[in-house]
Amino acid sequence: MFLQKGFTVWFTGISGSGKTTLSNLLHRGLQESGTTNVEVLDGEDIKIHLSKGLGFTKEDRDTQIRRIGWVAHLLTKNNIPNLVAAVSPYRGVRDEVRKMIVHAGGKDSFVEVFVDCSADVCDKRHLERLTSGSHAKEPEDRTWTHEPYERPHNPEVRIKTDTVSPQEGVEMILKYMRQAGLIL
Amino acid sequence: MFLQKGFTVWFTGISGSGKTTLSNLLHRGLQESGTTNVEVLDGEDIKIHLSKGLGFTKEDRDTQIRRIGWVAHLLTKNNIPNLVAAVSPYRGVRDEVRKMIVHAGGKDSFVEVFVDCSADVCDKRHLERLTSGSHAKEPEDRTWTHEPYERPHNPEVRIKTDTVSPQEGVEMILKYMRQAGLIL
C-alpha cells in the first residue's frame, strides 16, 4: 500500500554481514507491496558518486557517512523512501544522521537495521567470494572485518545473519515498519 | 500552479555573477506561484555536505559538479524541483550532468541558466562585499573570476547581469519554464 511517506532504512554492519542482500530483498518486498518509488543508496552508487577523494581514516569515513546521510535526509524530507547500505562503523556519526533524518521526516522515519554477523562468518563469506572470482573485492574490503566497528546500542531492528535467513530478516524489518506505521 | 514534475534549474557563471541572487529570487517566485517543494542546492550546503576533501584542480571541480549533478538527478527523478547554483566552469561536465538529468526527468527537465557577467563587474562586486565586511569570502573566491570558465554554447536561458536586473532575469527564466511546460 502506498503511503507516500519518506523514511530511511539504514543498514549498518561489518563487510560481508549481508547489508546489500537484505537491502535488495527489502527493496523488492516494498515494490511488491506497492511502495514503488524507493531509492537505494548502495556500494557502487556511493563509491562512484559520493566517496571519491575520501580515504579510510576515521575522519574520512565519518565524512562519507554524513554525506550519504545528507542525501538520505533530502529524500526523506521529500517523501521518497530510501534504503542505505553502508558499513558506517562509528556510532557517533550514525546518531548524527539519525537526528538529521528524524528532523526532516519525523519520529520513526529513521530505521536503523543492525546487520549483526560474527567476523569469522563474514571472513569466510569474503573468502568464498574471492575464490569464486565472481565478486572480486578490493583489498580494503578484505581487511574491513578486522577494523573498528561500534555496535548500535538501540537499533530499531537487529538481524543476526549468522543464523537468520535473508527472507526472515526482511520479514523482521517489514514487521517493524508496519508497527511504526511506515507501511500498511 | 503545482505540476509535481521534477526539473533542475542549473545556474552557471563566474563568482560574483549573481547565481545565488537569481536562485533565491526564483525560489521565492516558484513558491509564490504554488511550486512549494523546491530544493535549493547552493554554496554553503554544497561546501558542507558535498565538497569536503576536494580542492580546486580541474579534476576535483569536475568531481564536485558530477556529485551535485547526481544529487540533482535523484531529486528530478523523484519529481522534486531543484535549483543549483554552482560556478561549474567546465562545459564537458555540465553536459554530462545535463544528460544524466534529462535521462532521469525527461526532455526539458534540465534548464541551464548562464549567468553572464563581465569579470570586471564581478571583481567590483567582490571588492564591495569584502570592504563592506558583511559577506567576507574565502581567498579562493576572490581569484575565481580570473580562473578558466567555459561559456555554455546553448544555454536554455542567458541573463546578462551587467545590465539585466535580478527581477527581470527571474522573469526570463519563468517565461522559459512556462513555454517548456515545466510550470503553468
Short mmCIF file of C-alpha atoms in Angstrom, two decimals:
data_model
loop_
_atom_site.label_atom_id
_atom_site.label_comp_id
_atom_site.label_asym_id
_atom_site.label_seq_id
_atom_site.Cartn_x
_atom_site.Cartn_y
_atom_site.Cartn_z
CA MET A 1 0.00 0.00 0.00
CA PHE A 2 1.32 3.39 -0.95
CA LEU A 3 1.64 5.82 1.94
CA GLN A 4 3.92 8.33 0.20
CA LYS A 5 5.80 8.98 3.40
CA GLY A 6 9.56 9.38 3.47
CA PHE A 7 11.78 7.16 5.55
CA THR A 8 15.35 5.89 5.60
CA VAL A 9 16.17 2.27 6.33
CA TRP A 10 19.85 2.32 7.25
CA PHE A 11 21.70 -0.99 7.16
CA THR A 12 24.86 -0.97 9.27
CA GLY A 13 27.25 -3.84 9.87
CA ILE A 14 30.69 -5.11 9.01
CA SER A 15 31.62 -6.00 5.46
CA GLY A 16 30.16 -9.34 4.44
CA SER A 17 27.42 -9.23 7.07
CA GLY A 18 24.64 -9.16 4.46
CA LYS A 19 23.60 -5.50 4.19
CA THR A 20 23.31 -5.43 0.42
CA THR A 21 21.47 -8.76 0.26
CA LEU A 22 18.91 -7.55 2.80
CA SER A 23 18.61 -4.13 1.18
CA ASN A 24 17.91 -5.64 -2.25
CA LEU A 25 15.36 -8.08 -0.82
CA LEU A 26 13.64 -5.33 1.14
CA HIS A 27 13.56 -3.18 -1.99
CA ARG A 28 11.79 -5.96 -3.85
CA GLY A 29 9.43 -6.59 -0.92
CA LEU A 30 8.47 -2.92 -0.76
CA GLN A 31 7.92 -2.75 -4.51
CA GLU A 32 5.73 -5.84 -4.46
CA SER A 33 3.60 -4.32 -1.73
CA GLY A 34 3.15 -1.10 -3.71
CA THR A 35 5.86 1.21 -2.41
CA THR A 36 7.42 1.62 -5.81
CA ASN A 37 9.33 4.87 -5.53
CA VAL A 38 12.17 3.62 -3.34
CA GLU A 39 15.73 4.85 -3.86
CA VAL A 40 18.58 2.53 -2.94
CA LEU A 41 21.91 4.09 -1.98
CA ASP A 42 24.37 1.25 -2.02
CA GLY A 43 28.03 0.38 -2.55
CA GLU A 44 28.67 1.28 -6.18
CA ASP A 45 26.50 4.39 -6.22
CA ILE A 46 28.17 5.61 -3.08
CA LYS A 47 31.64 4.80 -4.34
CA ILE A 48 31.16 6.45 -7.72
CA HIS A 49 29.08 9.45 -6.75
CA LEU A 50 29.85 10.32 -3.14
CA SER A 51 33.14 8.86 -1.90
CA LYS A 52 35.69 9.90 -4.48
CA GLY A 53 38.69 11.52 -2.83
CA LEU A 54 37.92 10.07 0.58
CA GLY A 55 40.19 7.53 2.28
CA PHE A 56 39.80 5.17 5.19
CA THR A 57 40.70 7.32 8.19
CA LYS A 58 38.00 7.79 10.80
CA GLU A 59 37.54 11.38 9.67
CA ASP A 60 37.07 10.40 6.04
CA ARG A 61 34.66 7.63 6.90
CA ASP A 62 32.64 9.99 9.04
CA THR A 63 32.56 12.47 6.16
CA GLN A 64 31.33 9.72 3.86
CA ILE A 65 28.55 8.74 6.24
CA ARG A 66 27.48 12.35 6.84
CA ARG A 67 27.32 12.84 3.09
CA ILE A 68 25.20 9.74 2.47
CA GLY A 69 23.07 10.79 5.43
CA TRP A 70 22.55 14.23 3.95
CA VAL A 71 21.36 12.76 0.65
CA ALA A 72 19.08 10.32 2.51
CA HIS A 73 17.65 13.21 4.55
CA LEU A 74 16.91 15.18 1.34
CA LEU A 75 14.96 12.19 0.02
CA THR A 76 13.13 11.51 3.30
CA LYS A 77 12.25 15.18 3.64
CA ASN A 78 10.63 14.98 0.19
CA ASN A 79 8.72 11.77 0.99
CA ILE A 80 10.95 9.49 -1.05
CA PRO A 81 11.54 6.22 0.84
CA ASN A 82 15.19 5.20 0.68
CA LEU A 83 17.44 2.35 1.71
CA VAL A 84 21.11 2.82 2.61
CA ALA A 85 23.63 0.00 2.94
CA ALA A 86 26.93 1.24 4.36
CA VAL A 87 29.30 -0.26 6.94
CA SER A 88 29.07 3.04 8.89
CA PRO A 89 31.31 1.77 11.68
CA TYR A 90 31.07 4.72 14.10
CA ARG A 91 28.14 5.23 16.42
CA GLY A 92 28.58 8.98 16.81
CA VAL A 93 28.07 9.82 13.17
CA ARG A 94 25.26 7.27 12.78
CA ASP A 95 23.44 9.07 15.56
CA GLU A 96 24.09 12.42 13.87
CA VAL A 97 22.50 11.05 10.71
CA ARG A 98 19.56 9.72 12.72
CA LYS A 99 18.92 13.18 14.17
CA MET A 100 19.13 14.86 10.78
CA ILE A 101 16.67 12.40 9.22
CA VAL A 102 14.20 12.42 12.11
CA HIS A 103 14.29 16.21 11.96
CA ALA A 104 13.44 16.05 8.24
CA GLY A 105 10.96 13.17 8.22
CA GLY A 106 9.55 12.99 11.73
CA LYS A 107 9.67 10.41 14.52
CA ASP A 108 10.13 6.85 13.23
CA SER A 109 11.44 8.00 9.84
CA PHE A 110 14.88 6.53 10.59
CA VAL A 111 15.07 2.76 10.83
CA GLU A 112 18.49 1.54 11.88
CA VAL A 113 18.94 -2.10 10.95
CA PHE A 114 21.92 -3.67 12.65
CA VAL A 115 23.12 -6.49 10.42
CA ASP A 116 24.89 -8.50 13.07
CA CYS A 117 27.25 -11.22 11.95
CA SER A 118 30.38 -12.67 13.51
CA ALA A 119 33.69 -11.63 11.94
CA ASP A 120 34.53 -15.28 11.37
CA VAL A 121 31.45 -15.91 9.26
CA CYS A 122 31.97 -12.64 7.32
CA ASP A 123 35.59 -13.56 6.67
CA LYS A 124 34.52 -16.92 5.38
CA ARG A 125 31.98 -15.30 3.03
CA HIS A 126 34.63 -12.94 1.71
CA LEU A 127 36.99 -15.81 1.08
CA GLU A 128 34.31 -17.74 -0.78
CA ARG A 129 33.56 -14.76 -2.97
CA LEU A 130 37.21 -14.15 -3.69
CA THR A 131 37.91 -17.73 -4.64
CA SER A 132 34.72 -17.98 -6.70
CA GLY A 133 36.03 -14.98 -8.62
CA SER A 134 32.56 -13.70 -9.40
CA HIS A 135 32.59 -10.91 -6.87
CA ALA A 136 36.19 -9.77 -6.74
CA LYS A 137 36.54 -7.20 -3.98
CA GLU A 138 39.11 -4.51 -3.46
CA PRO A 139 41.83 -5.20 -0.91
CA GLU A 140 40.47 -2.73 1.65
CA ASP A 141 37.21 -4.63 1.79
CA ARG A 142 39.01 -7.82 2.68
CA THR A 143 40.51 -6.35 5.85
CA TRP A 144 37.36 -4.48 6.78
CA THR A 145 36.09 -7.10 9.23
CA HIS A 146 39.17 -6.53 11.39
CA GLU A 147 38.70 -2.79 11.59
CA PRO A 148 36.88 -0.91 14.35
CA TYR A 149 33.12 -1.35 14.41
CA GLU A 150 30.93 0.15 17.11
CA ARG A 151 27.76 -1.87 17.59
CA PRO A 152 24.49 0.11 17.79
CA HIS A 153 23.03 0.35 21.30
CA ASN A 154 19.37 0.57 20.30
CA PRO A 155 18.80 -0.27 16.65
CA GLU A 156 15.18 -0.48 15.52
CA VAL A 157 15.89 -3.95 14.13
CA ARG A 158 18.76 -6.33 14.77
CA ILE A 159 19.23 -9.28 12.46
CA LYS A 160 21.72 -11.99 13.35
CA THR A 161 22.62 -13.11 9.86
CA ASP A 162 24.76 -15.98 11.17
CA THR A 163 21.53 -17.81 11.87
CA VAL A 164 18.61 -15.83 10.38
CA SER A 165 17.90 -16.22 6.65
CA PRO A 166 17.66 -13.12 4.45
CA GLN A 167 13.94 -13.77 3.90
CA GLU A 168 13.32 -13.99 7.64
CA GLY A 169 15.41 -10.86 8.14
CA VAL A 170 13.34 -8.87 5.66
CA GLU A 171 10.15 -10.08 7.36
CA MET A 172 11.51 -8.71 10.66
CA ILE A 173 12.09 -5.31 9.05
CA LEU A 174 8.69 -5.22 7.35
CA LYS A 175 7.01 -6.17 10.63
CA TYR A 176 8.74 -3.30 12.41
CA MET A 177 7.82 -0.89 9.63
CA ARG A 178 4.17 -1.88 9.76
CA GLN A 179 4.10 -1.40 13.54
CA ALA A 180 5.74 2.02 13.14
CA GLY A 181 3.13 2.99 10.56
CA LEU A 182 5.66 3.44 7.79
CA ILE A 183 3.89 0.94 5.54
CA LEU A 184 0.47 -0.65 5.70
CA MET B 1 0.29 26.02 -10.16
CA PHE B 2 1.57 22.72 -8.90
CA LEU B 3 2.60 20.30 -11.62
CA GLN B 4 4.61 17.93 -9.39
CA LYS B 5 7.15 17.42 -12.13
CA GLY B 6 10.86 17.25 -11.42
CA PHE B 7 13.33 19.62 -13.04
CA THR B 8 16.73 21.11 -12.36
CA VAL B 9 17.46 24.78 -12.95
CA TRP B 10 21.25 24.95 -13.09
CA PHE B 11 22.83 28.39 -12.66
CA THR B 12 26.35 28.57 -14.06
CA GLY B 13 28.62 31.59 -14.19
CA ILE B 14 31.74 33.07 -12.65
CA SER B 15 31.86 34.00 -8.98
CA GLY B 16 30.02 37.24 -8.33
CA SER B 17 27.88 36.97 -11.47
CA GLY B 18 24.63 36.71 -9.48
CA LYS B 19 23.80 33.00 -9.40
CA THR B 20 22.73 32.90 -5.76
CA THR B 21 20.70 36.09 -6.02
CA LEU B 22 18.79 34.73 -9.02
CA SER B 23 18.38 31.30 -7.45
CA ASN B 24 16.89 32.76 -4.27
CA LEU B 25 14.55 35.02 -6.21
CA LEU B 26 13.44 32.18 -8.46
CA HIS B 27 12.85 30.01 -5.40
CA ARG B 28 10.56 32.68 -3.97
CA GLY B 29 8.81 33.16 -7.31
CA LEU B 30 8.14 29.44 -7.64
CA GLN B 31 6.86 29.23 -4.07
CA GLU B 32 4.53 32.16 -4.60
CA SER B 33 3.09 30.52 -7.69
CA GLY B 34 2.46 27.28 -5.82
CA THR B 35 5.52 25.15 -6.52
CA THR B 36 6.37 24.84 -2.85
CA ASN B 37 8.51 21.71 -2.70
CA VAL B 38 11.65 23.15 -4.28
CA GLU B 39 15.10 22.13 -3.03
CA VAL B 40 17.92 24.64 -3.36
CA LEU B 41 21.47 23.30 -3.61
CA ASP B 42 23.68 26.29 -3.08
CA GLY B 43 27.08 27.40 -1.80
CA GLU B 44 27.03 26.50 1.88
CA ASP B 45 25.10 23.26 1.51
CA ILE B 46 27.45 22.17 -1.22
CA LYS B 47 30.53 23.19 0.73
CA ILE B 48 29.45 21.49 3.95
CA HIS B 49 27.81 18.38 2.60
CA LEU B 50 29.36 17.57 -0.75
CA SER B 51 32.74 19.25 -1.31
CA LYS B 52 34.77 18.35 1.76
CA GLY B 53 38.14 16.94 0.78
CA LEU B 54 38.00 18.35 -2.73
CA GLY B 55 40.42 21.02 -3.94
CA PHE B 56 40.48 23.36 -6.89
CA THR B 57 42.12 21.29 -9.61
CA LYS B 58 40.06 20.67 -12.73
CA GLU B 59 39.60 17.05 -11.70
CA ASP B 60 38.33 17.99 -8.24
CA ARG B 61 35.97 20.60 -9.63
CA ASP B 62 34.60 18.13 -12.11
CA THR B 63 34.07 15.64 -9.29
CA GLN B 64 32.22 18.29 -7.31
CA ILE B 65 29.94 19.11 -10.23
CA ARG B 66 29.25 15.45 -11.01
CA ARG B 67 28.34 14.93 -7.37
CA ILE B 68 25.95 17.88 -7.23
CA GLY B 69 24.54 16.71 -10.55
CA TRP B 70 23.94 13.24 -9.19
CA VAL B 71 22.02 14.62 -6.20
CA ALA B 72 20.01 16.91 -8.52
CA HIS B 73 19.22 13.95 -10.79
CA LEU B 74 17.96 11.92 -7.79
CA LEU B 75 15.60 14.77 -6.92
CA THR B 76 14.45 15.35 -10.50
CA LYS B 77 13.89 11.63 -10.99
CA ASN B 78 11.57 11.72 -7.96
CA ASN B 79 9.68 14.80 -9.16
CA ILE B 80 11.29 17.21 -6.72
CA PRO B 81 12.05 20.51 -8.48
CA ASN B 82 15.53 21.76 -7.59
CA LEU B 83 17.76 24.76 -8.17
CA VAL B 84 21.55 24.53 -8.28
CA ALA B 85 23.90 27.50 -8.11
CA ALA B 86 27.49 26.48 -8.80
CA VAL B 87 30.25 28.13 -10.85
CA SER B 88 30.63 24.84 -12.78
CA PRO B 89 33.33 26.24 -15.06
CA TYR B 90 33.78 23.29 -17.43
CA ARG B 91 31.43 22.61 -20.30
CA GLY B 92 32.17 18.91 -20.56
CA VAL B 93 30.97 18.03 -17.09
CA ARG B 94 27.99 20.40 -17.32
CA ASP B 95 26.91 18.49 -20.40
CA GLU B 96 27.39 15.18 -18.58
CA VAL B 97 25.10 16.44 -15.84
CA ARG B 98 22.56 17.58 -18.42
CA LYS B 99 22.46 14.10 -19.93
CA MET B 100 22.06 12.43 -16.54
CA ILE B 101 19.18 14.70 -15.57
CA VAL B 102 17.37 14.54 -18.91
CA HIS B 103 17.67 10.77 -18.70
CA ALA B 104 16.06 10.86 -15.23
CA GLY B 105 13.45 13.57 -15.77
CA GLY B 106 12.79 13.69 -19.49
CA LYS B 107 13.32 16.27 -22.21
CA ASP B 108 13.28 19.84 -20.89
CA SER B 109 13.93 18.78 -17.27
CA PHE B 110 17.35 20.45 -17.33
CA VAL B 111 17.35 24.24 -17.57
CA GLU B 112 20.83 25.67 -17.89
CA VAL B 113 20.84 29.34 -16.94
CA PHE B 114 24.02 31.09 -18.00
CA VAL B 115 24.54 33.97 -15.60
CA ASP B 116 26.68 36.09 -17.84
CA CYS B 117 28.59 38.95 -16.30
CA SER B 118 31.88 40.60 -17.20
CA ALA B 119 34.85 39.77 -14.98
CA ASP B 120 35.32 43.47 -14.29
CA VAL B 121 31.83 43.88 -12.84
CA CYS B 122 32.17 40.67 -10.82
CA ASP B 123 35.51 41.81 -9.44
CA LYS B 124 33.96 45.10 -8.44
CA ARG B 125 31.11 43.30 -6.65
CA HIS B 126 33.59 41.12 -4.78
CA LEU B 127 35.58 44.14 -3.71
CA GLU B 128 32.45 45.88 -2.46
CA ARG B 129 31.46 42.83 -0.43
CA LEU B 130 34.92 42.46 1.02
CA THR B 131 35.17 46.07 2.08
CA SER B 132 31.63 46.10 3.43
CA GLY B 133 32.70 43.19 5.61
CA SER B 134 29.25 41.69 5.66
CA HIS B 135 29.98 38.89 3.23
CA ALA B 136 33.61 38.02 3.86
CA LYS B 137 34.64 35.49 1.25
CA GLU B 138 37.42 32.96 1.27
CA PRO B 139 40.54 33.85 -0.69
CA GLU B 140 39.90 31.32 -3.43
CA ASP B 141 36.63 33.01 -4.25
CA ARG B 142 38.38 36.29 -4.81
CA THR B 143 40.59 34.92 -7.55
CA TRP B 144 37.82 32.87 -9.09
CA THR B 145 36.92 35.40 -11.76
CA HIS B 146 40.40 35.04 -13.24
CA GLU B 147 40.23 31.28 -13.47
CA PRO B 148 39.13 29.31 -16.51
CA TYR B 149 35.45 29.49 -17.38
CA GLU B 150 33.97 27.86 -20.44
CA ARG B 151 30.84 29.66 -21.60
CA PRO B 152 27.83 27.50 -22.45
CA HIS B 153 27.14 27.16 -26.19
CA ASN B 154 23.37 26.71 -25.97
CA PRO B 155 22.00 27.51 -22.53
CA GLU B 156 18.22 27.47 -22.16
CA VAL B 157 18.40 30.97 -20.70
CA ARG B 158 21.20 33.53 -20.76
CA ILE B 159 21.00 36.50 -18.43
CA LYS B 160 23.44 39.36 -18.82
CA THR B 161 23.53 40.53 -15.22
CA ASP B 162 25.71 43.52 -16.08
CA THR B 163 22.59 45.15 -17.45
CA VAL B 164 19.55 43.00 -16.60
CA SER B 165 18.07 43.32 -13.09
CA PRO B 166 17.57 40.22 -10.96
CA GLN B 167 13.76 40.61 -11.21
CA GLU B 168 13.94 40.82 -15.00
CA GLY B 169 16.27 37.83 -15.00
CA VAL B 170 13.85 35.71 -12.99
CA GLU B 171 11.03 36.70 -15.33
CA MET B 172 13.12 35.44 -18.26
CA ILE B 173 13.57 32.08 -16.52
CA LEU B 174 9.90 31.77 -15.57
CA LYS B 175 8.88 32.62 -19.13
CA TYR B 176 11.13 29.88 -20.49
CA MET B 177 9.79 27.41 -17.93
CA ARG B 178 6.18 28.16 -18.84
CA GLN B 179 6.94 27.69 -22.52
CA ALA B 180 8.67 24.37 -21.77
CA GLY B 181 5.65 23.23 -19.77
CA LEU B 182 7.58 22.95 -16.52
CA ILE B 183 5.22 25.31 -14.71
CA LEU B 184 1.81 26.69 -15.59
#
